[in-house]
Amino acid sequence: MNVNELKINLGSVSFWIKENQIQFNDSKATPIFAINPEGGSIFMIKDEDNKIKVFYVVIGKGRVDLEVDVSSLNSTEKHMVAYTWDLFEGKKLTLYIDGKEVATKGIPF
């Protein structure tokens, strides 16, 4: 899928973090991705507190943050990351790492 085709109301992204690309327990901020579909933005970082954080912003409605501690992830192994959002029926955000749901949060707007 083309990133330009993503919608802020409903979608998903998935990708691999390759071996030694991110140090998960170094207490340093590392940007992972930022996309700006029409009507909002989605950002993902590995922050100084060794958590992956996702910021889901819908212009005119609000922001929802999702986070998970990743300090125990092995940096010498590759990891599959997926993130889904549904502003319609499910009204939730979900983060998966290596095929396992690791965090979910409701969208209050």
C-alpha positions as CSV (number, residue, x, y, z in Angstrom):
1,M,0.0,0.0,0.0
2,N,1.1,3.5,-0.8
3,V,1.5,5.6,2.4
4,N,-0.4,8.4,0.6
5,E,-3.4,6.1,0.5
6,L,-3.6,5.7,4.3
7,K,-6.7,7.2,6.0
8,I,-6.8,8.7,9.5
9,N,-10.1,7.0,10.3
10,L,-9.2,3.4,9.6
11,G,-6.0,1.6,8.7
12,S,-2.9,-0.3,9.6
13,V,0.8,-0.3,9.1
14,S,3.3,-3.1,9.6
15,F,7.0,-3.3,9.1
16,W,10.2,-5.0,10.3
17,I,12.7,-3.5,12.6
18,K,15.9,-5.1,11.4
19,E,18.7,-6.5,13.7
20,N,20.7,-3.8,15.4
21,Q,18.6,-1.0,13.9
22,I,17.2,0.1,17.3
23,Q,18.7,-0.4,20.7
24,F,15.6,-1.1,22.9
25,N,17.2,-0.5,26.3
26,D,19.7,2.4,25.6
27,S,17.5,5.2,27.2
28,K,17.7,7.2,24.0
29,A,14.9,8.5,21.8
30,T,14.8,6.9,18.4
31,P,12.1,8.0,15.8
32,I,10.5,5.0,14.1
33,F,7.9,6.5,11.7
34,A,5.7,9.5,11.1
35,I,2.8,9.5,8.6
36,N,0.4,12.3,7.9
37,P,-2.8,11.0,6.3
38,E,-5.3,13.7,5.5
39,G,-7.0,14.9,8.7
40,G,-4.3,13.9,11.1
41,S,-0.9,12.4,12.0
42,I,0.5,9.2,13.5
43,F,4.0,9.1,15.1
44,M,5.9,6.2,16.6
45,I,9.1,6.5,18.6
46,K,11.2,4.5,21.0
47,D,11.5,7.0,23.8
48,E,14.1,7.7,26.5
49,D,12.1,5.5,28.9
50,N,12.6,2.5,26.6
51,K,9.0,2.4,25.5
52,I,7.6,2.4,22.1
53,K,5.1,5.2,22.0
54,V,2.5,5.9,19.3
55,F,0.7,9.2,19.1
56,Y,-2.6,9.2,17.0
57,V,-3.8,12.7,16.2
58,V,-7.1,13.5,14.5
59,I,-7.3,17.2,13.7
60,G,-10.2,18.9,15.4
61,K,-11.0,15.9,17.6
62,G,-7.9,15.1,19.8
63,R,-5.0,12.8,20.4
64,V,-4.6,9.3,21.9
65,D,-1.3,7.9,23.1
66,L,-0.4,4.2,23.2
67,E,2.8,2.9,24.8
68,V,4.6,-0.4,25.7
69,D,7.9,-1.2,27.4
70,V,10.3,-2.7,25.0
71,S,13.5,-2.7,27.1
72,S,13.5,-6.5,27.1
73,L,13.4,-6.9,23.3
74,N,16.6,-8.3,21.9
75,S,18.2,-5.7,19.6
76,T,20.2,-8.4,17.7
77,E,17.0,-10.0,16.4
78,K,14.5,-8.6,13.9
79,H,11.0,-7.7,15.1
80,M,7.7,-7.3,13.3
81,V,5.7,-4.3,14.4
82,A,2.1,-3.6,13.4
83,Y,-0.2,-0.8,14.4
84,T,-3.9,-0.6,13.6
85,W,-6.5,2.1,14.2
86,D,-10.3,2.2,13.8
87,L,-12.2,5.4,14.4
88,F,-15.5,3.8,13.3
89,E,-16.9,0.6,14.9
90,G,-14.0,-0.6,17.0
91,K,-12.9,2.8,18.1
92,K,-9.5,1.6,19.3
93,L,-5.8,1.6,18.6
94,T,-3.8,-1.6,18.8
95,L,0.0,-2.3,18.7
96,Y,1.5,-5.7,17.9
97,I,5.1,-6.8,18.2
98,D,6.1,-10.2,16.8
99,G,2.5,-11.1,16.1
100,K,1.4,-10.5,19.7
101,E,-1.0,-7.8,20.8
102,V,1.0,-5.7,23.3
103,A,-1.1,-2.7,23.8
104,T,-4.6,-1.4,23.0
105,K,-6.5,1.7,23.8
106,G,-10.0,3.0,23.1
107,I,-10.5,6.2,21.1
108,P,-12.7,8.5,23.2
109,F,-13.9,10.7,20.3
